[in-house]
Coordinates of C-alpha atoms in Angstrom, one line a residue:
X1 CA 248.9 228.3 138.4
X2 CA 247.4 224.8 137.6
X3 CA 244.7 223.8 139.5
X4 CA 244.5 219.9 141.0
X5 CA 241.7 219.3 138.4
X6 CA 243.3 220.6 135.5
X7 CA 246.9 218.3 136.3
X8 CA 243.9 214.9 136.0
X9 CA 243.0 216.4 132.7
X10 CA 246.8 216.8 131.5
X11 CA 247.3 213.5 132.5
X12 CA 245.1 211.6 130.6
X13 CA 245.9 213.3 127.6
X14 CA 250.0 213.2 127.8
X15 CA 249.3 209.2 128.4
X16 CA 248.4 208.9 124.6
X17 CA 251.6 210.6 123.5
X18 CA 253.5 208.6 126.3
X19 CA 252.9 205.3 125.6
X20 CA 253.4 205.7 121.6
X21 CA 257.4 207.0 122.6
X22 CA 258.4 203.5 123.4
X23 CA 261.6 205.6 124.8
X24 CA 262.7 203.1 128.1
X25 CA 262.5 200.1 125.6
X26 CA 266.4 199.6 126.4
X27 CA 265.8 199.6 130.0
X28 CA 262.3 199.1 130.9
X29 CA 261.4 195.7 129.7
X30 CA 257.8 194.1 129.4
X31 CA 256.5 192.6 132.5
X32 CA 257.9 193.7 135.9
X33 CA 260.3 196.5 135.3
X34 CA 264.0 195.9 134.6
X35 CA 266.4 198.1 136.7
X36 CA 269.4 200.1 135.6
X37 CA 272.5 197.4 136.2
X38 CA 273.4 199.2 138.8
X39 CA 270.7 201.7 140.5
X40 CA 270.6 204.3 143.3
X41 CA 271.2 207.5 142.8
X42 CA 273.5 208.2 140.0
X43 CA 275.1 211.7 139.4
X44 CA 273.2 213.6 136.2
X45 CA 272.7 211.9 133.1
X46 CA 272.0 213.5 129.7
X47 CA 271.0 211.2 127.0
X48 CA 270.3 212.3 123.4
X49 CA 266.3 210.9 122.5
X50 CA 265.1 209.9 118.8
X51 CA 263.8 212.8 116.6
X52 CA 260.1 211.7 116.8
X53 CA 260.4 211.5 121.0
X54 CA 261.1 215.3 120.9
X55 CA 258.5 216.2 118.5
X56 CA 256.0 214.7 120.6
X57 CA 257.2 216.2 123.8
X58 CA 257.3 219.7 122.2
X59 CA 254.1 219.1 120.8
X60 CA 252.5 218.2 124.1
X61 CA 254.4 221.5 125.2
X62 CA 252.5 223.7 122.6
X63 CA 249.2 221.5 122.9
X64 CA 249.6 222.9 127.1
X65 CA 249.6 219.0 127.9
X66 CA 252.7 219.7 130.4
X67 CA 254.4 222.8 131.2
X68 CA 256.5 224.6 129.2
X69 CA 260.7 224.5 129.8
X70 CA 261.1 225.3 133.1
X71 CA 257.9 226.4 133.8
X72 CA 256.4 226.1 137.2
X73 CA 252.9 225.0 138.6
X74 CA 251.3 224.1 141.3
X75 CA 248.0 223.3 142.6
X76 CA 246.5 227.0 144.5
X77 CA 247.6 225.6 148.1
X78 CA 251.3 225.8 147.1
X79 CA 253.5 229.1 147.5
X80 CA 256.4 228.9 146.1
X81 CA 258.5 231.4 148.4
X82 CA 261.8 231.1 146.7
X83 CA 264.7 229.9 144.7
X84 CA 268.2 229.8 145.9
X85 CA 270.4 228.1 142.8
X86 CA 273.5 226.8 143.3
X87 CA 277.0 228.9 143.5
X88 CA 280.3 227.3 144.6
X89 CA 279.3 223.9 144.8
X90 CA 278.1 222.8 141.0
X91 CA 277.2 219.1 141.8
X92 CA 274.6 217.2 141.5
X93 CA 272.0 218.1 145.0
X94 CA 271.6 215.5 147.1
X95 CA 270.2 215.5 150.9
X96 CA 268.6 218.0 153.7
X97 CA 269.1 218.2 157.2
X98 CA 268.1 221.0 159.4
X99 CA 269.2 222.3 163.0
X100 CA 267.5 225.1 164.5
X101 CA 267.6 228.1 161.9
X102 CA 269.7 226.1 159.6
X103 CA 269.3 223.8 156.6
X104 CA 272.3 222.1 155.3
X105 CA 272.0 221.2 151.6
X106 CA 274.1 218.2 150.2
X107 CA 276.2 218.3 146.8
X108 CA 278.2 215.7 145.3
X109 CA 281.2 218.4 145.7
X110 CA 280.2 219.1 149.2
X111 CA 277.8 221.0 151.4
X112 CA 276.1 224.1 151.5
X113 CA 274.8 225.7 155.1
X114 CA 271.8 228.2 154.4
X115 CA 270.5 230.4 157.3
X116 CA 266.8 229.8 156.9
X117 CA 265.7 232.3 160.2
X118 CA 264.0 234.0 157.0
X119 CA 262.2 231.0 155.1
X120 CA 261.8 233.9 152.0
X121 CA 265.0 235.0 151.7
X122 CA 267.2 231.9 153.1
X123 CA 270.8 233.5 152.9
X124 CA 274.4 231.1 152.5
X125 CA 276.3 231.0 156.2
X126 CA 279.2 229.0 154.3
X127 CA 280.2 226.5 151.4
X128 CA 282.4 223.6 152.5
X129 CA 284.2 221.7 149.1
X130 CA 284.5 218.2 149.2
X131 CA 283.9 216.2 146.5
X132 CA 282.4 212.5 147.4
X133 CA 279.0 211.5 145.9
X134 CA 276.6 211.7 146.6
X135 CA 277.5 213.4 150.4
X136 CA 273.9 212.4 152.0
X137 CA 274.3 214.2 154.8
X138 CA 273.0 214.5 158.4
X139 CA 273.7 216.7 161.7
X140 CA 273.8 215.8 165.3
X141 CA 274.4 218.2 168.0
X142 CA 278.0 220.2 166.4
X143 CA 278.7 217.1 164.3
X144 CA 278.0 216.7 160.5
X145 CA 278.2 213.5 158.9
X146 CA 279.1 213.4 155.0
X147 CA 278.7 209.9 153.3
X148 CA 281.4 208.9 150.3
X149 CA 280.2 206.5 148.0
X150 CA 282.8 207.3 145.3
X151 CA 286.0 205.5 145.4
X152 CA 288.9 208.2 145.9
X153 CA 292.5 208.3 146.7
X154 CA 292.4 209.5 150.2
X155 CA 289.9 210.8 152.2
X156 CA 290.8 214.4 152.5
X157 CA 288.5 216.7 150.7
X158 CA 291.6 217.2 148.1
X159 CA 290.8 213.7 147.0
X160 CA 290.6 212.4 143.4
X161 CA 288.6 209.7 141.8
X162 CA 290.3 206.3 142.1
X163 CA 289.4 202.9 140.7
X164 CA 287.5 200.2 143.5
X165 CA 290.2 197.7 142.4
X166 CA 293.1 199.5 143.8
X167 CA 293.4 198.8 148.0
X168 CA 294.9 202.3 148.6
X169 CA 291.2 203.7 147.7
X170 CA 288.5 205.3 150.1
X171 CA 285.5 205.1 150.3
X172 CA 283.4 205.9 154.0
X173 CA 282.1 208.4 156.7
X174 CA 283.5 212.2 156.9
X175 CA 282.7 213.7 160.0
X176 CA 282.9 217.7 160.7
X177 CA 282.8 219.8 163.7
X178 CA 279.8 222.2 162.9
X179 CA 279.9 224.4 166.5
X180 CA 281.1 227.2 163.7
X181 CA 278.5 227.2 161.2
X182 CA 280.2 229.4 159.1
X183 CA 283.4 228.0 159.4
X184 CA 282.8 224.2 159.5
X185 CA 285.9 221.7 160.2
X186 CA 287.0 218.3 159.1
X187 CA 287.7 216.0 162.4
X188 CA 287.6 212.5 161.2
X189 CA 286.8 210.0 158.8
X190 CA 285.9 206.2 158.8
X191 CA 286.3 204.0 156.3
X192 CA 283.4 201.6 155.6
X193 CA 283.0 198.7 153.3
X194 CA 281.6 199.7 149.9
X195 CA 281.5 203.0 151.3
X196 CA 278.5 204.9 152.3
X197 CA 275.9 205.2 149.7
X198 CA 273.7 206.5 152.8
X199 CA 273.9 206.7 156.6
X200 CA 271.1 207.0 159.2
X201 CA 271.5 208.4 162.7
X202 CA 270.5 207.0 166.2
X203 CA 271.8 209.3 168.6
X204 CA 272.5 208.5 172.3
X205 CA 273.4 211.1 175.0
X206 CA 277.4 210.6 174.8
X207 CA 277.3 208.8 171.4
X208 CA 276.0 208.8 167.9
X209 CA 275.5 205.4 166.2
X210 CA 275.4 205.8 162.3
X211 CA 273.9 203.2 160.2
X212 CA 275.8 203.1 157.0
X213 CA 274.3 201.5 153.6
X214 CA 276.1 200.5 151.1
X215 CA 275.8 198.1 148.2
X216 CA 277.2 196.6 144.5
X217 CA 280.1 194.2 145.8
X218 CA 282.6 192.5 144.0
X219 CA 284.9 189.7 144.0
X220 CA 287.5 192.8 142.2
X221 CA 286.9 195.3 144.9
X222 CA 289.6 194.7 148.0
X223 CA 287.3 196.4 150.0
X224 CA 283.8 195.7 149.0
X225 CA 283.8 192.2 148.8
X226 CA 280.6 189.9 148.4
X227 CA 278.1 188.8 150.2
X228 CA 277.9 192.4 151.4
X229 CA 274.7 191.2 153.3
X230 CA 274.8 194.1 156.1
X231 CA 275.3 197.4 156.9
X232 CA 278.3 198.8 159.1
X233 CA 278.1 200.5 162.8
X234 CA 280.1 203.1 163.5
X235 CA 280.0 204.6 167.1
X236 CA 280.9 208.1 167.0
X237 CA 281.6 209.9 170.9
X238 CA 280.4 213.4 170.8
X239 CA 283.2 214.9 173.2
X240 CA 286.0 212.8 170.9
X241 CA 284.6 212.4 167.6
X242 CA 288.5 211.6 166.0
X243 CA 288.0 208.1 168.0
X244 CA 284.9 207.1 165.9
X245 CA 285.0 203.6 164.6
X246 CA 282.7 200.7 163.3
X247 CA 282.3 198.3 166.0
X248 CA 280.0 196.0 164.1
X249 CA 278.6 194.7 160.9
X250 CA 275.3 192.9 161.5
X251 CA 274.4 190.6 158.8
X252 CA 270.6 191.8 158.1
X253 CA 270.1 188.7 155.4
X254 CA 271.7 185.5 156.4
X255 CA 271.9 182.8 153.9
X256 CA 274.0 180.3 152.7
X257 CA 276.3 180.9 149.3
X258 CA 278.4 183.5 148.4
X259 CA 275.5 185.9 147.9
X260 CA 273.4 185.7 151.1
X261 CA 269.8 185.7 151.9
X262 CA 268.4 188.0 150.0
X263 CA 266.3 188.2 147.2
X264 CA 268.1 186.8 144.2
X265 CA 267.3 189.4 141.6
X266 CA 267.4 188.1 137.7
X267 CA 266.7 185.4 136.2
X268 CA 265.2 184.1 139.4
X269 CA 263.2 187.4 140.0
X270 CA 263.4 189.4 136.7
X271 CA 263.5 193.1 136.6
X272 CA 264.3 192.8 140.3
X273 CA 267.2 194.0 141.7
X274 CA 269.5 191.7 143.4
X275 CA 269.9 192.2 147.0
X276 CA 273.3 193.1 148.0
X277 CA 273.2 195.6 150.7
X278 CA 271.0 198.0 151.7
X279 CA 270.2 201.5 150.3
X280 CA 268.5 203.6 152.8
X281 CA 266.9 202.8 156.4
X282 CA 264.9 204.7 158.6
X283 CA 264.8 205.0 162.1
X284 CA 262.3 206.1 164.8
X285 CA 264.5 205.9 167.9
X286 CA 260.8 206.5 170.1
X287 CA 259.7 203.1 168.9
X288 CA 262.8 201.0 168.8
X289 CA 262.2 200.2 165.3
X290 CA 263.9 200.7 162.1
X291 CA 262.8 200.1 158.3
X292 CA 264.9 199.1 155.6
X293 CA 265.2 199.7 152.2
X294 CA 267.7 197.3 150.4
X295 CA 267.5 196.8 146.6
X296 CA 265.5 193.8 146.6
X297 CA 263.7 193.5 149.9
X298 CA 261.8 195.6 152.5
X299 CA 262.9 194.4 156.1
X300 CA 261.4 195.8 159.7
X301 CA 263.7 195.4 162.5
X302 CA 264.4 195.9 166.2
X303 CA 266.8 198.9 167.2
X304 CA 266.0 197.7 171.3
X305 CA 270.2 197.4 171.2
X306 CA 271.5 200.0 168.8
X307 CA 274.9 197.9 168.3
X308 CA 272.4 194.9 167.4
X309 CA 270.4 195.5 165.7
X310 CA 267.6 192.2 165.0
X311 CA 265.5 191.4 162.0
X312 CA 261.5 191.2 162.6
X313 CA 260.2 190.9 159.4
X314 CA 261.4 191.2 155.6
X315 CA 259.4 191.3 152.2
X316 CA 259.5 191.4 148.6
X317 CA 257.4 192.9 146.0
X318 CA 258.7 190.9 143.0
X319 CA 256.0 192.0 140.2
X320 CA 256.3 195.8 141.0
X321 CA 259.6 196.9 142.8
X322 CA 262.7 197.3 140.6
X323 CA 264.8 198.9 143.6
X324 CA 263.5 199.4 147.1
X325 CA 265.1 202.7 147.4
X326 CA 263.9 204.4 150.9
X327 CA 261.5 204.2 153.8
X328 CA 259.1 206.5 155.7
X329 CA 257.2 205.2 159.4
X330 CA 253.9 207.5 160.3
X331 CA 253.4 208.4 163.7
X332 CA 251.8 205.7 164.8
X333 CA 254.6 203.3 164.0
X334 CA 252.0 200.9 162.0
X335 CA 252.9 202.2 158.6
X336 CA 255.6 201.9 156.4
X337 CA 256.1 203.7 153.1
X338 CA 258.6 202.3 151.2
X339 CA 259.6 203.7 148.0
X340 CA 260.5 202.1 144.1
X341 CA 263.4 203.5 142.7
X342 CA 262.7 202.2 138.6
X343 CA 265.2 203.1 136.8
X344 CA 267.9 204.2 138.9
X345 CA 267.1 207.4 138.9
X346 CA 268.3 207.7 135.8
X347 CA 264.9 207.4 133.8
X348 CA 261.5 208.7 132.5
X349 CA 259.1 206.3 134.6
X350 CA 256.3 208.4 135.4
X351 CA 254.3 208.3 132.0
X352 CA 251.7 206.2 130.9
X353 CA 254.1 203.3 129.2
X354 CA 254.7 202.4 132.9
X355 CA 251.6 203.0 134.9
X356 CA 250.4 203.5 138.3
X357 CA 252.2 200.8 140.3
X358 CA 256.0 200.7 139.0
X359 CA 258.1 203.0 140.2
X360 CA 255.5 203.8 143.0
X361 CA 255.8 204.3 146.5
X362 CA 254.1 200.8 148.5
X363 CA 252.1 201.3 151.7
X364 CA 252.8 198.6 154.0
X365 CA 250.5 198.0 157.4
X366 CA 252.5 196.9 160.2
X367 CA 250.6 194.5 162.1
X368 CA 251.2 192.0 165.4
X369 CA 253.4 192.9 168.3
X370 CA 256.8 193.0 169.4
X371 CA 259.1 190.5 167.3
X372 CA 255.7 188.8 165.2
X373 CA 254.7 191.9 163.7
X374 CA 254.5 191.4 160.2
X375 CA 254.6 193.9 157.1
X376 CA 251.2 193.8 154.9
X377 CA 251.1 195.1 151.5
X378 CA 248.2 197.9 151.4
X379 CA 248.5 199.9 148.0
X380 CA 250.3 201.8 145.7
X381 CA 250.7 206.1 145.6
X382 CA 252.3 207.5 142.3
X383 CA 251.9 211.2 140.8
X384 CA 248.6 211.7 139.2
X385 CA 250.3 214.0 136.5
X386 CA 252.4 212.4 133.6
X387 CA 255.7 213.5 132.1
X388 CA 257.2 214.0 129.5
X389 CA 259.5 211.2 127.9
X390 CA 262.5 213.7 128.6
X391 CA 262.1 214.0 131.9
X392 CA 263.8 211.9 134.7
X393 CA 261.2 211.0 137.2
X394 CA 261.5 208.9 140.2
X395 CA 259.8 208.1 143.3
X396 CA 262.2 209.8 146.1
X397 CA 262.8 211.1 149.4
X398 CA 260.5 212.2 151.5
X399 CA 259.3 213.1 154.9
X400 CA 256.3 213.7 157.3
X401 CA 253.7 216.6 158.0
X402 CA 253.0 216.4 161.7
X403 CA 249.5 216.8 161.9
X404 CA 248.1 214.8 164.5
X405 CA 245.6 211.6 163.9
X406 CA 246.6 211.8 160.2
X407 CA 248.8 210.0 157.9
X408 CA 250.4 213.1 155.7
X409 CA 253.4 213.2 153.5
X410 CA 255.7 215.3 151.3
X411 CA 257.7 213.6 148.5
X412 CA 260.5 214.1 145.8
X413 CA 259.7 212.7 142.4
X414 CA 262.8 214.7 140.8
X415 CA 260.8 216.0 137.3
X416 CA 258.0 214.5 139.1
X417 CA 258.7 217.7 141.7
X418 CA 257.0 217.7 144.7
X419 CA 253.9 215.8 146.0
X420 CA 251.9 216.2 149.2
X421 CA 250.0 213.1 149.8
X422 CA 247.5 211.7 152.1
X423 CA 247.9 207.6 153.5
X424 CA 245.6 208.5 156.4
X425 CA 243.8 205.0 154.8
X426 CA 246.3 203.0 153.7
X427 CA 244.5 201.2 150.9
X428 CA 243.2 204.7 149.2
X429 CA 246.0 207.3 149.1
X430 CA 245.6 210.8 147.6
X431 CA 247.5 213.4 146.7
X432 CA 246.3 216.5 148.2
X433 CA 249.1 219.2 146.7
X434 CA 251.9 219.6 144.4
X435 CA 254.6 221.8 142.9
X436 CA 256.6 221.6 139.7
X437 CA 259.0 222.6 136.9
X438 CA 258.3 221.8 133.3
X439 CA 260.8 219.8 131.1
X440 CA 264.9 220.8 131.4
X441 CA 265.1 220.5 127.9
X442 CA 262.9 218.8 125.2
X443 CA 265.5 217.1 123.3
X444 CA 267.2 215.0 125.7
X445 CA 266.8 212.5 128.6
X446 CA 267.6 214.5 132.0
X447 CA 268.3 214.1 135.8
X448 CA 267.0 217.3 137.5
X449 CA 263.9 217.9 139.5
X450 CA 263.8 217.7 144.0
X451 CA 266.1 215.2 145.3
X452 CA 264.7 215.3 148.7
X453 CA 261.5 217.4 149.7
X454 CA 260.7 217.6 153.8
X455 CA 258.8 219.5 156.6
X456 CA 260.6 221.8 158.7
X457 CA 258.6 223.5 161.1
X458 CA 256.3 225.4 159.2
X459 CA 257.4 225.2 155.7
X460 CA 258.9 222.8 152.8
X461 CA 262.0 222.5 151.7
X462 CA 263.6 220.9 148.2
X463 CA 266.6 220.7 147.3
X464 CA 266.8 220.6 143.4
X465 CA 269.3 218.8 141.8
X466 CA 269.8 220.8 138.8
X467 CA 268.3 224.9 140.5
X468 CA 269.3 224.5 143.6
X469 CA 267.4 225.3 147.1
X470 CA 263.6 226.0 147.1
X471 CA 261.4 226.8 149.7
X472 CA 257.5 226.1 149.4
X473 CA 254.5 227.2 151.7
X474 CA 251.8 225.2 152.2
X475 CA 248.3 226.0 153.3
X476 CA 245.7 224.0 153.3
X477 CA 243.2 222.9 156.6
X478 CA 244.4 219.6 156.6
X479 CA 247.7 220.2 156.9
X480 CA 247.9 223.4 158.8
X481 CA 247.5 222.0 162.2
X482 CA 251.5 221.1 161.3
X483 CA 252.3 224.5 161.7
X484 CA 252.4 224.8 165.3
X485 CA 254.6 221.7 165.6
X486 CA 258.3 222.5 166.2
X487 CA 261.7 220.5 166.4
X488 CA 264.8 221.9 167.0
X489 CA 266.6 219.4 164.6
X490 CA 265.7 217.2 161.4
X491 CA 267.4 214.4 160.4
X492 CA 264.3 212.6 158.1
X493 CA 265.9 208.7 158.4
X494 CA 266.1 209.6 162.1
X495 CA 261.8 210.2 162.4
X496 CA 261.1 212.2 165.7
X497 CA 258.3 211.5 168.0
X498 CA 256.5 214.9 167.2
X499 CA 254.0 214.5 169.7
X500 CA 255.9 213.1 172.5

């Protein structure tokens, strides 16, 4: 077990070795931090390393500078309960949601529903195969929403891979009937443009209004076609979910040109990405408000009229942010936490070669009222331990710890693993727990580590892309006031009011 004080030791001295690998020089150029071409998310990458990269990350192995191969440490309020790796479903891990005594695990081959009435001994109700990547996923009532962001032939779950070029290809929303959650069923699908890299829920009474992101157009792609400046609607009616259908696309960065209003991206901005879309966006249906994160910009807008949604501010952090990858409100709805995705996911960026502010998460004030509130740039929060030059590391999905009058979060970093951090003042955040597995391997670049790590009445919960479903206790005085806080469903880009 590695003590808090001990990781701040580790760090410093793994920032020597760090810095001499040179190892992103391909991708992570001097000055602000080039992105991946095309960044979000990929599946798993493996990517053979020079000979003197993995003699100094074994060395820093033997030297106790990280932990060894799969090891795992945490700082003494961290339990780790369990392990649950994957079975049917050999994908690439992606997204949580929960529902009562239910988590349900996505996988770029499907989903996986886990019975979690036990948090140490979570057993599998059922295994549903459907390949799509990356299958974010998220539950409402008996629905289950599956997002497609791989162009296939059809969208059955007996689909194949299928070039964007061809017009017979699919790419959109897969809804299920979950009433049966051992026996889950395929009711509809809906076919967005560019697909659905990610979705986000605002549920009504008789309807369910997904937000669906999407991004990359091109002039080649019948059905992702620039400026892909919006995100698509789709109205979903609980009693007749087979008649769900977009009803709008809202254009969230008007502009004149064929590429919008967003931010430019390189050469204008370099090492930022260009802004065609959006990646993620959060909601917290109790305020009316909504956060995006789209590639290039930051935006804050209304969600008064869920069909119209309206703009209030947007920002950029062009010296910093590669990719603005996801978003988190605290309670209080005058926070934002948006998130850097450097390298695509597909990257060592937490070492010393790239320091404390790229590939960070940005704490953003929101200040003013109604449509004049305006987002203000705070600080920066990244992982106080360093990596190793093999491992993928990422700032990632994330959710809340309800504890009332504080600003408390859990986080993803993928190798990174998983951080519990304190924004409570937004200009001095501090990481107050962690949990995490030593390198995959030593000789080559890997994606592995928590895709998404969140709060679920009493506990955490990670899903690991690469060893599957973990299950983490926390106890500590600041946080355990969290415990007695209680929601009978989770969907994290849909925040609830936990106090209400």
């Amino acid at each position: 077990m590695t003590l808090l004080n001990e990781s701040r030791t580790r760090r410093r001295r793994l920032g020597v070795v760090a810095a001499a690998a040179g190892l992103l020089a391909a991708l992570l150029t001097a000055g602000p931090a080039a992105a991946s071409p095309d960044p979000g998310d990929g599946p798993t990458v493996s990517e053979e390393i020079s000979q003197s990269v993995q003699t100094q990350v074994k060395k820093a192995l033997a030297e106790g500078e990280i932990p060894g191969v799969d090891e795992i440490v945490h700082s003494d309020n961290i339990t780790h309960l369990t392990n649950i790796p994957k079975d049917a479903l050999p994908g690439t891990n992606s997204d949580l949601a929960f529902q009562g005594k239910y988590a349900f695990s996505g996988n770029y081959d499907g989903f996986r529903v886990f019975d979690i009435s036990n948090p140490k001994a979570p057993k599998t109700v059922s295994q549903v195969l459907c390949p799509g990547g990356q299958n974010d996923i998220s539950v409402s009532g008996n629905l289950l929403f599956l997002s497609t962001d791989a162009s296939r032939s059809d969208s059955s779950c007996s689909s194949v891979s299928q070039p964007a070029t061809e017009k017979s290809s699919w790419e959109g929303m897969k809804i299920f009937d979950i009433s049966d959650k051992a026996n889950p069923k395929y009711v509809a699908a809906v076919e967005t443009a560019c697909g659905s890299h990610t979705h986000t829920l605002v549920p009504e009474r008789k309807n369910v209004y997904i937000y669906v992101s999407s991004y990359s157009p091109s002039a080649t792609f019948p059905d992702c076609q620039p400026p892909h400046d919006g995100i698509s609607i789709i109205k979903v009616p609980r009693k007749a979910p087979e008649k769900a259908a977009v009803v709008g696309f809202p254009v969230l960065f008007p502009g004149e040109g064929p590429d919008g209003g967003g931010n430019p991206g390189s050469p204008t901005n370099p090492g930022v990405s260009k802004t065609t879309g959006c990646h993620d966006i959060t909601v917290l249906p109790s305020k009316d408000l909504a956060a995006g994160a789209c590639m290039g910009d930051g935006i804050l807008f209304s969600i008064k009229d869920p069909e119209h949604p309206k703009v209030i501010d947007q920002v950029q952090d062009n010296v910093n942010f590669a990719f603005w990858h996801s978003a988190t409100f605290n309670q209080k709805a005058n926070k934002v936490v948006f998130t850097d995705e450097l390298g695509g996911g597909g990257a060592a960026t937490c070492n010393a070669a790239i320091g404390p502010n790229r590939g960070a998460d940005g704490i953003y004030d929101i200040v003013g009222k109604g449509d004049k509130r305006k987002l203000v740039f705070k600080s920066y929060f990244k992982i106080p331990r360093y990596q190793a030059d093999t491992e993928v590391c990422v700032a990632h999905n994330g959710s809340l710890i309800p504890v009332k009058g504080k600003d408390i979060m859990v986080q993803a970093w993928y190798q990174g693993g998983v951080s519990v951090w304190d924004f409570t003042d937004s200009s001095k955040p501090k990481e107050i727990a962690y949990f995490e597995r030593g390198p995959i391997t030593t000789d080559r670049v890997t994606t592995a580590g928590p895709w998404s790590a969140y709060y679920y009445n009493g506990y955490i919960y990670s899903n690991d892309i690469a060893k599957g479903f973990d299950v983490l206790k926390l106890s500590d005085r600041r946080t355990d006031p969290a415990k007695k806080v209680r929601v009978s469903e989770l969907n994290v880009q849909t925040q609830p009011d936990y106090f209400d």
